[in-house]
Tab-separated table of C-alpha atoms and ligand atoms in Angstrom:
chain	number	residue	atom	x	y	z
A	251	UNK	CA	0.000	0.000	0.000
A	252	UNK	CA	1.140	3.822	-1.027
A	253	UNK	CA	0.502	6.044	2.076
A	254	UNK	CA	-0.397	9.318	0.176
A	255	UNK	CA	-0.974	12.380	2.087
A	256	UNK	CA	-3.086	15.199	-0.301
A	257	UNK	CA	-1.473	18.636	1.366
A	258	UNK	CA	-4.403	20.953	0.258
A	259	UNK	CA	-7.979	20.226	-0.164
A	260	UNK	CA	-9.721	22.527	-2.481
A	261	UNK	CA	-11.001	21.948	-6.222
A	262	UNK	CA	-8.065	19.685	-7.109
A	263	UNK	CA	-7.020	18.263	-3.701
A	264	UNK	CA	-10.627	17.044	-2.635
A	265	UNK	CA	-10.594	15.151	-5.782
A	266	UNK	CA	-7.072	13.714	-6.012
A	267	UNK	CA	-7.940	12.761	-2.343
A	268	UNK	CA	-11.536	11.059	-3.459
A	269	UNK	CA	-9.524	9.504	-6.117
A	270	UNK	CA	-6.832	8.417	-3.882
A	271	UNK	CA	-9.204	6.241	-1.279
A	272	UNK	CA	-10.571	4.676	-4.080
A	273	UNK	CA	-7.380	3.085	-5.403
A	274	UNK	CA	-7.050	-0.832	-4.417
A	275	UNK	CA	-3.186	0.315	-3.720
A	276	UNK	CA	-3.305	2.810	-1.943
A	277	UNK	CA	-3.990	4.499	1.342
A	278	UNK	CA	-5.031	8.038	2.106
A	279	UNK	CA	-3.628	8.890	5.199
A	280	UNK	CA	-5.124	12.950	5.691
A	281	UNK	CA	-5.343	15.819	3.702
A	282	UNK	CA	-3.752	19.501	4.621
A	283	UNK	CA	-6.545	22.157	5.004
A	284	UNK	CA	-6.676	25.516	6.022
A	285	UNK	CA	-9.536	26.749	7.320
A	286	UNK	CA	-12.467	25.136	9.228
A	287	UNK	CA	-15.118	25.532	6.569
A	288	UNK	CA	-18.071	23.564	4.881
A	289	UNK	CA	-15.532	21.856	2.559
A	290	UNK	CA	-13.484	20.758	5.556
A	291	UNK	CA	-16.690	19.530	7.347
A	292	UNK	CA	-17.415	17.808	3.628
A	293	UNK	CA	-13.867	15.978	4.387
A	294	UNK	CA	-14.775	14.736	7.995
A	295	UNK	CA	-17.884	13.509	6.950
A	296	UNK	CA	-16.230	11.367	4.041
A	297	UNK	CA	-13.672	10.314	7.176
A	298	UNK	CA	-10.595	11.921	6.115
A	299	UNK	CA	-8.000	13.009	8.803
A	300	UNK	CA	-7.418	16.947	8.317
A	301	UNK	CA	-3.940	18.311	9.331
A	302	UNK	CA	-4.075	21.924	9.778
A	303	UNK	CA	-0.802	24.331	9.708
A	304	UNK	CA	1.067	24.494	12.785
A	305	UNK	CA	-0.459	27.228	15.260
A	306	UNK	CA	-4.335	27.192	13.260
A	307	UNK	CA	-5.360	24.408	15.399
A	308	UNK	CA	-6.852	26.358	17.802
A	309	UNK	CA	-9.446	28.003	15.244
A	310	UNK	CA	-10.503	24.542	14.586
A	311	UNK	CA	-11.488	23.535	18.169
A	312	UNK	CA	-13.224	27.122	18.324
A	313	UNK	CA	-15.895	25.138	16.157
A	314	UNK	CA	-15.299	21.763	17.372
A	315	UNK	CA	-13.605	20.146	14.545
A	316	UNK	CA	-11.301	17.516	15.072
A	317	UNK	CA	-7.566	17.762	13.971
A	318	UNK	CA	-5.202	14.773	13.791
A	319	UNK	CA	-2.270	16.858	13.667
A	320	UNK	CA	-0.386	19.326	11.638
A	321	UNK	CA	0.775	19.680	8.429
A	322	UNK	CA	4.246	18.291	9.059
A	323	UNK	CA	2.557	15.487	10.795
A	324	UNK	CA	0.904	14.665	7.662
A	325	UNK	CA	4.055	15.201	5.060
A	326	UNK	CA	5.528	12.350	7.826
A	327	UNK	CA	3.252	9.779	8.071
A	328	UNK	CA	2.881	9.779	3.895
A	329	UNK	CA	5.353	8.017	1.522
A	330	UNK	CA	4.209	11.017	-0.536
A	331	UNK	CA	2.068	13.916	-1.065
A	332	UNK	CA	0.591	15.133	-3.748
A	333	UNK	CA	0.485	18.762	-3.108
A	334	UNK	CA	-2.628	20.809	-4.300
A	335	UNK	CA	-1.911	23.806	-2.676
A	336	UNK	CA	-2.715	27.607	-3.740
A	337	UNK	CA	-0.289	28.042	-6.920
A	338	UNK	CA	2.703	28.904	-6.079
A	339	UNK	CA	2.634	27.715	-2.369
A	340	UNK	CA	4.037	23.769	-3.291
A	341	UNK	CA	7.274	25.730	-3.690
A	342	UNK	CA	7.300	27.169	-0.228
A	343	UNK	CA	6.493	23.465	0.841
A	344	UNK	CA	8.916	21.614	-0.925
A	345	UNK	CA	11.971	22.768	1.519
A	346	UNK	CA	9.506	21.025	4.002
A	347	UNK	CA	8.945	17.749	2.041
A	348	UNK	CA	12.906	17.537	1.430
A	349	UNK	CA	13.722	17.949	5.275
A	350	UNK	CA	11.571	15.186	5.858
A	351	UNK	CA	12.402	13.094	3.280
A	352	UNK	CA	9.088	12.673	1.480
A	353	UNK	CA	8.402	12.860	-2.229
A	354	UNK	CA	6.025	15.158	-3.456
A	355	UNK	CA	4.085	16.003	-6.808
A	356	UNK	CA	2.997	19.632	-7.020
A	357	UNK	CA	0.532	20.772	-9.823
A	358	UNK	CA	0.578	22.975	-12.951
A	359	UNK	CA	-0.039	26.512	-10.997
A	360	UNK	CA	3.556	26.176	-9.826
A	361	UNK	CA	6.670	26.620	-11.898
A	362	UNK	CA	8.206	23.897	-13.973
A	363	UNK	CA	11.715	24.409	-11.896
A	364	UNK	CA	9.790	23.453	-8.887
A	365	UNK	CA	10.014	20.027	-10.010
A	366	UNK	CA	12.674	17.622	-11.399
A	367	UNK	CA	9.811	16.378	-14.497
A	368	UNK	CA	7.297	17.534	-15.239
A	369	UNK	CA	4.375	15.060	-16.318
A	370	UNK	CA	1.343	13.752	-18.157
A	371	UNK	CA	0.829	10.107	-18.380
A	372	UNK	CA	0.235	9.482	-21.639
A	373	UNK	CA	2.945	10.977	-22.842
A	374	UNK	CA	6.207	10.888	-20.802
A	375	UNK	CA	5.055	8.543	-17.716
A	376	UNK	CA	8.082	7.202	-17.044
A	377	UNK	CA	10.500	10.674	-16.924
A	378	UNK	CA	8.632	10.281	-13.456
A	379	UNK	CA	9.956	6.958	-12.513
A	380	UNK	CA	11.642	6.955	-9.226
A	381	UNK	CA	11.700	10.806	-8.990
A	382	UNK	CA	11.044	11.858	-5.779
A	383	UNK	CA	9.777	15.690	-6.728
A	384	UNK	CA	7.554	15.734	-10.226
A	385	UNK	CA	4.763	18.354	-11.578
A	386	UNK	CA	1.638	17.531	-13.124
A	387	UNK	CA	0.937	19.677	-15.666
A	388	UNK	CA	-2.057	22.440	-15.734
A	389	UNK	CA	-5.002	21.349	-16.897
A	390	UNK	CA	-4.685	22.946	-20.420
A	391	UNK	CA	-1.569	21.799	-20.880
A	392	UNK	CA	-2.752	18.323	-19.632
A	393	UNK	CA	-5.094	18.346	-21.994
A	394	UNK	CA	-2.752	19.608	-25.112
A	395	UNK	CA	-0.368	16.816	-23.811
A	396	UNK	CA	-2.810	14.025	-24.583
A	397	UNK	CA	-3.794	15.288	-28.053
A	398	UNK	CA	-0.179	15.406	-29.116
A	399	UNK	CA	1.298	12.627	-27.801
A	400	UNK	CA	-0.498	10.372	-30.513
A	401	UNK	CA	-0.455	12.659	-33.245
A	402	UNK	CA	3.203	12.965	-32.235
A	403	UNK	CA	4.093	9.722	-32.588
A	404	UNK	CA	1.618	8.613	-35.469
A	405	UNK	CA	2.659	11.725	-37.745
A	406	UNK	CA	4.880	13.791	-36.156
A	407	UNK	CA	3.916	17.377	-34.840
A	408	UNK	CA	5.993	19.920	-36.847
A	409	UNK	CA	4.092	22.951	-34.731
A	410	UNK	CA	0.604	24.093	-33.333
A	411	UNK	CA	-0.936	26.866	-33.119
A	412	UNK	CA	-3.477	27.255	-29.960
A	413	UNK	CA	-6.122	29.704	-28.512
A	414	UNK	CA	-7.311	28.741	-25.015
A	415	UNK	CA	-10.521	30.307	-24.033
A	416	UNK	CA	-9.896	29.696	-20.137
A	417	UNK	CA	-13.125	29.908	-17.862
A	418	UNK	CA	-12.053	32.092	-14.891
A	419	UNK	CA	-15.617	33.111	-13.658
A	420	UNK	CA	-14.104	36.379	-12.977
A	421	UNK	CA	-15.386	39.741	-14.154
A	422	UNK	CA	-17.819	40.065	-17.094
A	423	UNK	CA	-15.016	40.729	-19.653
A	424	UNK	CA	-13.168	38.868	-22.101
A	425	UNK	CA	-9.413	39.710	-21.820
A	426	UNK	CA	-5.792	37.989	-23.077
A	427	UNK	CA	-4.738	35.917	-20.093
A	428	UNK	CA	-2.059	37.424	-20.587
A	429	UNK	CA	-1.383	39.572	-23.145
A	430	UNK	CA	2.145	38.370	-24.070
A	431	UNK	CA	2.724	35.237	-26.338
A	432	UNK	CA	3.273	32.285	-25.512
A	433	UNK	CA	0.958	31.613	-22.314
A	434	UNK	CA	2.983	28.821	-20.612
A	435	UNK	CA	1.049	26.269	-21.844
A	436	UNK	CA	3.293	25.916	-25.135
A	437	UNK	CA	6.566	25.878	-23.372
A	438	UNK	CA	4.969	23.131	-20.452
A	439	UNK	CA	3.606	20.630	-23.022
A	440	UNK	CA	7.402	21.227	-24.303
A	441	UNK	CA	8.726	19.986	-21.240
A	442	UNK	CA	6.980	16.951	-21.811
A	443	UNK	CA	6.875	16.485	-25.147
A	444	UNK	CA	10.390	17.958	-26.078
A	445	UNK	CA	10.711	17.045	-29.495
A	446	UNK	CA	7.457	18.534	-30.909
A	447	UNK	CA	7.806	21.306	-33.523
A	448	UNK	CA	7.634	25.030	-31.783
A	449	UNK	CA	4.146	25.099	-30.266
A	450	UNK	CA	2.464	28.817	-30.079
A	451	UNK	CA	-0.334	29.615	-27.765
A	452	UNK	CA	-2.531	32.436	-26.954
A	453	UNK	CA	-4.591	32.346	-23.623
A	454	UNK	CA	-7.967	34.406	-23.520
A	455	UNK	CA	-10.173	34.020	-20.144
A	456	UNK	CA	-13.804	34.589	-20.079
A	457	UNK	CA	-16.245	34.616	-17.638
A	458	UNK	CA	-17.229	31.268	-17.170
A	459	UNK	CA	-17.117	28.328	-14.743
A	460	UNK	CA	-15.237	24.927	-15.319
A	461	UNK	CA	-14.772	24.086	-18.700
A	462	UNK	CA	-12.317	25.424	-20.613
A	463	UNK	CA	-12.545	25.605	-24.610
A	464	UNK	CA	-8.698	25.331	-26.941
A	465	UNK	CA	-9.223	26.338	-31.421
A	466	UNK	CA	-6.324	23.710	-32.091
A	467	UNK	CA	-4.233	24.322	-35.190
A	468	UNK	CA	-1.624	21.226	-35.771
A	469	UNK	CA	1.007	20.795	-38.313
A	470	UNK	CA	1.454	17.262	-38.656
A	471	UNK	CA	4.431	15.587	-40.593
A	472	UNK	CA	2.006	13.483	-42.565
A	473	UNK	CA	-1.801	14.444	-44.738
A	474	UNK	CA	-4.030	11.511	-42.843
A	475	UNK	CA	-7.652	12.101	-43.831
A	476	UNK	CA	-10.079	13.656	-40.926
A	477	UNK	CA	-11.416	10.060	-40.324
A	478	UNK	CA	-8.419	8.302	-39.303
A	479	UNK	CA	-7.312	11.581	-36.998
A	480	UNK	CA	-10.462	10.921	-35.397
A	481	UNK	CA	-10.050	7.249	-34.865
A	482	UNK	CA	-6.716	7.550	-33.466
A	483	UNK	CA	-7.794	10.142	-31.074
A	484	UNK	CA	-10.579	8.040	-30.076
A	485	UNK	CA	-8.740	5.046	-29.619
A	486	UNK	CA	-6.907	7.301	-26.842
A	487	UNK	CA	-8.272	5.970	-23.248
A	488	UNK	CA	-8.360	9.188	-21.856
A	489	UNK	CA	-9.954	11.161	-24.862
A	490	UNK	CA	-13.999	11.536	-25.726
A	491	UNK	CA	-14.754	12.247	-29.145
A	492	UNK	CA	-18.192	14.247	-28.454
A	493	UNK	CA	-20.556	12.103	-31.109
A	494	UNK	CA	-22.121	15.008	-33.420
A	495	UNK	CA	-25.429	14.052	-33.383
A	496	UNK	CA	-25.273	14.448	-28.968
A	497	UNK	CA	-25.829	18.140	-29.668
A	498	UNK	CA	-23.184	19.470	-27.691
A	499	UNK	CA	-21.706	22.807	-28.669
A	500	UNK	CA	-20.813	24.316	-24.860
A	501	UNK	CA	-19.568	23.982	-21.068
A	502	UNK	CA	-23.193	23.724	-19.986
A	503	UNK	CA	-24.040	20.827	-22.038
A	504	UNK	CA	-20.995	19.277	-20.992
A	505	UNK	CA	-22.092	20.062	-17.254
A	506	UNK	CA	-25.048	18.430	-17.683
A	507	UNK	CA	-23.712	15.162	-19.892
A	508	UNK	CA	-21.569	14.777	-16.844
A	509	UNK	CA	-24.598	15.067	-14.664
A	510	UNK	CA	-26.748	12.893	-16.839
A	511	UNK	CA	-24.030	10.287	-16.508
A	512	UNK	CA	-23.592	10.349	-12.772
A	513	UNK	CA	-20.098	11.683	-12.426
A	514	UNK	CA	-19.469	12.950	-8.949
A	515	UNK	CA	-19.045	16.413	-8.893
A	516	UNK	CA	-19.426	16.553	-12.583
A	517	UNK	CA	-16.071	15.321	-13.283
A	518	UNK	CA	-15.365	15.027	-17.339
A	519	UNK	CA	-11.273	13.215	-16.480
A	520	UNK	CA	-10.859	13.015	-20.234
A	521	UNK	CA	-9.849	15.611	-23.018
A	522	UNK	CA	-13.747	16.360	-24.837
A	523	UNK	CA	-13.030	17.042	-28.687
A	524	UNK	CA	-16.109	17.872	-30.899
A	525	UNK	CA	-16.187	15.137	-33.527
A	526	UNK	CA	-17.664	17.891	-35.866
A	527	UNK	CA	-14.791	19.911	-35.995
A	528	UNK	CA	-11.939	17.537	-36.748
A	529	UNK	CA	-10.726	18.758	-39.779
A	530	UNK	CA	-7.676	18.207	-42.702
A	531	UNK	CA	-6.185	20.542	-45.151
A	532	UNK	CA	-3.176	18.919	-46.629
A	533	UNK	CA	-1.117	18.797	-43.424
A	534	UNK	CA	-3.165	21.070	-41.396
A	535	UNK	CA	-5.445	19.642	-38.581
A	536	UNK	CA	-8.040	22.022	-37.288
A	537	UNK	CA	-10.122	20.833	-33.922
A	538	UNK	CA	-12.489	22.083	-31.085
A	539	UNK	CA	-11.789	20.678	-27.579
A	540	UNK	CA	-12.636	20.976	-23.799
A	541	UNK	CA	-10.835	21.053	-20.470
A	542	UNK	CA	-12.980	20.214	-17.427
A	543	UNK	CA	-10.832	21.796	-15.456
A	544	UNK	CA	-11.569	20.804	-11.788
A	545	UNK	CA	-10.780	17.420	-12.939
A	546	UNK	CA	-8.665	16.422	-16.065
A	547	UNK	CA	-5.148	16.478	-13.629
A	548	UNK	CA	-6.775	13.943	-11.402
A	549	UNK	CA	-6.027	10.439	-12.879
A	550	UNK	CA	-2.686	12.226	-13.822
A	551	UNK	CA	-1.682	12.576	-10.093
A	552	UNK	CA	-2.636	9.211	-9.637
A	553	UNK	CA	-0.274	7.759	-11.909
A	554	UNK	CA	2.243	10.047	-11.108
A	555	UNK	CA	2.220	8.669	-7.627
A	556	UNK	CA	2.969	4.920	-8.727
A	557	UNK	CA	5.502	5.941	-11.060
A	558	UNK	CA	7.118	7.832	-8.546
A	559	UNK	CA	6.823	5.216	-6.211
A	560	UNK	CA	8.040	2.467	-8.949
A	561	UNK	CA	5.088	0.820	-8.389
A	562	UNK	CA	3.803	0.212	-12.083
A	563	UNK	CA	4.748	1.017	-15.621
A	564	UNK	CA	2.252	3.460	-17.862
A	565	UNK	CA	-0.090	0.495	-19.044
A	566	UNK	CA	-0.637	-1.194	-16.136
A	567	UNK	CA	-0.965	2.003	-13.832
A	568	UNK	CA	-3.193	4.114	-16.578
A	569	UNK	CA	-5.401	0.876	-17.166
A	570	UNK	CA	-5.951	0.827	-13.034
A	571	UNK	CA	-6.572	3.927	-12.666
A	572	UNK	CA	-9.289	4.550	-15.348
A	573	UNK	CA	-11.099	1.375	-14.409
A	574	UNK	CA	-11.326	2.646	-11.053
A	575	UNK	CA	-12.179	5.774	-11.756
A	576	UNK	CA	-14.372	4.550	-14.742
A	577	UNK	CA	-12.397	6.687	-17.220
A	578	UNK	CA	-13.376	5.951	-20.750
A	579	UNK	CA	-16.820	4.551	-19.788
A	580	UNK	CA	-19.246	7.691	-21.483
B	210	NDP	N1	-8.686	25.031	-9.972
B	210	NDP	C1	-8.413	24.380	-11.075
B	210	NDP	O1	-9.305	24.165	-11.897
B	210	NDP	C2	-7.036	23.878	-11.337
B	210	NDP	C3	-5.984	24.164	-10.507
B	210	NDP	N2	-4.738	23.666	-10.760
B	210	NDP	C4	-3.641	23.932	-9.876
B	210	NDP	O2	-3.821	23.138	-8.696
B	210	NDP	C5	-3.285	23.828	-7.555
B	210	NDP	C6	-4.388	23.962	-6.530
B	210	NDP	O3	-5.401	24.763	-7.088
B	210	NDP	P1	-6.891	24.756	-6.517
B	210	NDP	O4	-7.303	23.387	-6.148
B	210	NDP	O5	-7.697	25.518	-7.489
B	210	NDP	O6	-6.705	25.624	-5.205
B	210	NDP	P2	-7.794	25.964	-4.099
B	210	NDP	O7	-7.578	27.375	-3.710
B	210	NDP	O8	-9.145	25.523	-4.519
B	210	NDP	O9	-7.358	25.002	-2.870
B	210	NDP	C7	-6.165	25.197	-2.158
B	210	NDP	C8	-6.200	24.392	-0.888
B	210	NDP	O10	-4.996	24.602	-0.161
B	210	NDP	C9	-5.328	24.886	1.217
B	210	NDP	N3	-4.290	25.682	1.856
B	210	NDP	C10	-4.177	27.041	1.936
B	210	NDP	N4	-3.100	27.366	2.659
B	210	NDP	C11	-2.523	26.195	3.056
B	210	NDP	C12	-1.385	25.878	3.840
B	210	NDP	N5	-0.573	26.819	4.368
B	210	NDP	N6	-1.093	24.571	4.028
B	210	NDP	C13	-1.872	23.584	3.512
B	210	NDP	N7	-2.978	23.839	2.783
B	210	NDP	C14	-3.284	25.130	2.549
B	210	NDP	C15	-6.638	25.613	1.114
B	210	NDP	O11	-7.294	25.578	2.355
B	210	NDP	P3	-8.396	26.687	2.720
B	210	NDP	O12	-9.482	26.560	1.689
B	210	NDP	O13	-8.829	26.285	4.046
B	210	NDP	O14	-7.698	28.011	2.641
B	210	NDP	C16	-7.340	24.765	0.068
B	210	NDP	O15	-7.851	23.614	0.643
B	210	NDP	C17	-2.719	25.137	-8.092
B	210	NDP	O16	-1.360	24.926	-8.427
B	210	NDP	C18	-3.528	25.365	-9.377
B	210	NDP	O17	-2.863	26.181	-10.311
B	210	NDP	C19	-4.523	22.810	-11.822
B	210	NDP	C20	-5.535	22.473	-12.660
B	210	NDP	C21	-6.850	23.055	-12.531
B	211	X15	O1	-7.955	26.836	-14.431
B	211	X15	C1	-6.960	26.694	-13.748
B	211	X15	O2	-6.684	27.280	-12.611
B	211	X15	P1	-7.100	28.659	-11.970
B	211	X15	O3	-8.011	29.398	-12.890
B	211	X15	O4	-7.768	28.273	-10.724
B	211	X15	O5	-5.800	29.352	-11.794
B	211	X15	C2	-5.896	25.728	-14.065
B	211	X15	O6	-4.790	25.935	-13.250
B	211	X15	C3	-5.469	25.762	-15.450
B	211	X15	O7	-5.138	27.030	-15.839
B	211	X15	P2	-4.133	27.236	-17.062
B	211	X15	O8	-3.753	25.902	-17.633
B	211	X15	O9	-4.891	28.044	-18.065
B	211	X15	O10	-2.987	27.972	-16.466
């Protein structure tokens, strides 16, 4: 059994932590929480053990919660935590994972020199083999990351051209997240992907909840017809190619196809490409995809723990974790 410890319990932590408990091999021993609100009472009730930071404890016996210890507590009784705290806070923490000796995974809102890999399954699973500090990619880039790594390998990716329309719920504007080229989802899915053809992106946010949209532009090394593009992105385990005649064109229907399918808190794990829009011009490939963004990193931390942990190679970790999780089954 894996002893993971999820340091941070909000969209992504409560989920890598849900996902965690479920796996046949491994063993959630707390998460790290802040504050002493509804989504820590949420965690009690599903009988997690919450470690608070070191002098907070008292706030949380103001309102009679229970806490099993603190933080550092946590980082010792785990064999590793997957860190989901506020981005840019894993980096504070991992000085405090290395003095006590515990690998860590930290996610996509931290830098990629906060890591020694950085990581998405499908593409470069076992860079994180034995590692003891690795970064799962944002979700964007996650999501870029599976795309590619087929068409990379099938035809060859000689470059790509991306807008990512990123949800942010924010203010009702529509701005350039940022303004200056590339966002860092290009140069992250380069981390991973190294080899790939120079990869542009342009992030825009909007202001909407959970799923993010990406206009993909790929130059592949070969002129495959739309069809077989389509098939081999299907074939991909964690990849839905939206049916056309389903009707959906937008986050909401996605919300509610998750719904309708009784995914817990409307997870969609895998990459959503409209089947509609897969398109070839010579070697250009033109496509319209979605992020759920609370959720796509999720079976990615789980992986990244086994590898980490040398517990499994890519098939046999990927395949475990998506039956659990019932990846693949809409
Ligand atoms: N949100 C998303 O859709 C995605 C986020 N990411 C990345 O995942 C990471 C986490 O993001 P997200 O889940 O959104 O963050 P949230 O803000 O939702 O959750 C952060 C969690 O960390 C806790 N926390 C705060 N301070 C501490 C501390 N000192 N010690 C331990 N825990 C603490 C918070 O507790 P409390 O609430 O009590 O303050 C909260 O539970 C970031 O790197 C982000 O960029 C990646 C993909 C998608
Ligand atoms: O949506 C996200 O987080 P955030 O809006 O909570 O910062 C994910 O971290 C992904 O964002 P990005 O891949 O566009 O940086």
């Amino acid at each position: 059994m894996i002893r993971v410890g999820v340091n941070g319990y909000g969209t992504i932590g409560k989920r890598v932590a849900d996902a965690v408990n479920s796996m046949p091999d491994m063993e959630l021993v707390g998460i790290g929480k802040a504050s002493p609100n509804h989504t820590a009472d949420a965690a009690a009730d599903r009988g997690y053990d919450i470690y608070v930071p070191d002098g907070r404890e008292d706030r949380w016996e103001d309102v009679g919660m229970d806490v099993a210890g603190d933080i550092e507590a946590l980082i010792d009784a785990s064999d590793i935590v997957a860190d989901a705290t506020p981005a840019g806070m894993g980096a504070e923490y991992r000085p405090i994972y290395e003095e006590h000796d515990t690998p860590a995974l930290f996610q996509g809102g931290e830098g990629a020199d906060v890591a020694e890999a950085s990581f998405t399954a499908r593409a470069n699973y076992s860079e994180a083999t034995d590692k003891d500090y690795v970064r799962i990619v944002s979700c964007n880039t996650t999501g870029l990351n599976r795309m590619f790594a087929p068409l990379h390998e099938e035809y060859g990716v000689e470059r790509a051209s991306i807008t990512l329309v990123r949800c942010r719920g924010e203010h009702a504007v529509i701005s350039a997240d940022p303004v200056t080229l590339p966002s860092h989802h290009g140069p992250d899915a380069l981390e991973v992907i190294p080899d790939m053809g120079p990869i542009t992106t342009m992030g825009m946010k909007v202001p909407t909840v959970r799923h993010h949209f990406h206009g993909i532009n790929v130059e592949l090394g070969a002129e495959p017809s739309a069809e077989e593009v389509r098939d081999l992105l299907a074939s991909q385990s964690r990849i839905h190619v939206i049916d056309g005649d389903l009707g959906i064109d937008s986050g909401w229907e996605l919300q509610e196809f998750a719904l309708d399918r009784g995914r817990d808190r409307m997870n969609l794990y895998e990459n959503q490409i409209f089947e509609d829009s897969i398109s070839m011009d010579g070697q250009q490939l033109h496509l319209f995809q979605s992020i759920h963004r609370e959720s796509d990193v999720v079976p990615e931390n789980v992986d990244a723990i086994r590898a980490m942990m040398g517990e499994a190679d890519a098939e046999e970790s990927i395949e475990l974790t998506n039956e659990v999780m019932g990846i693949g089954d809409i």
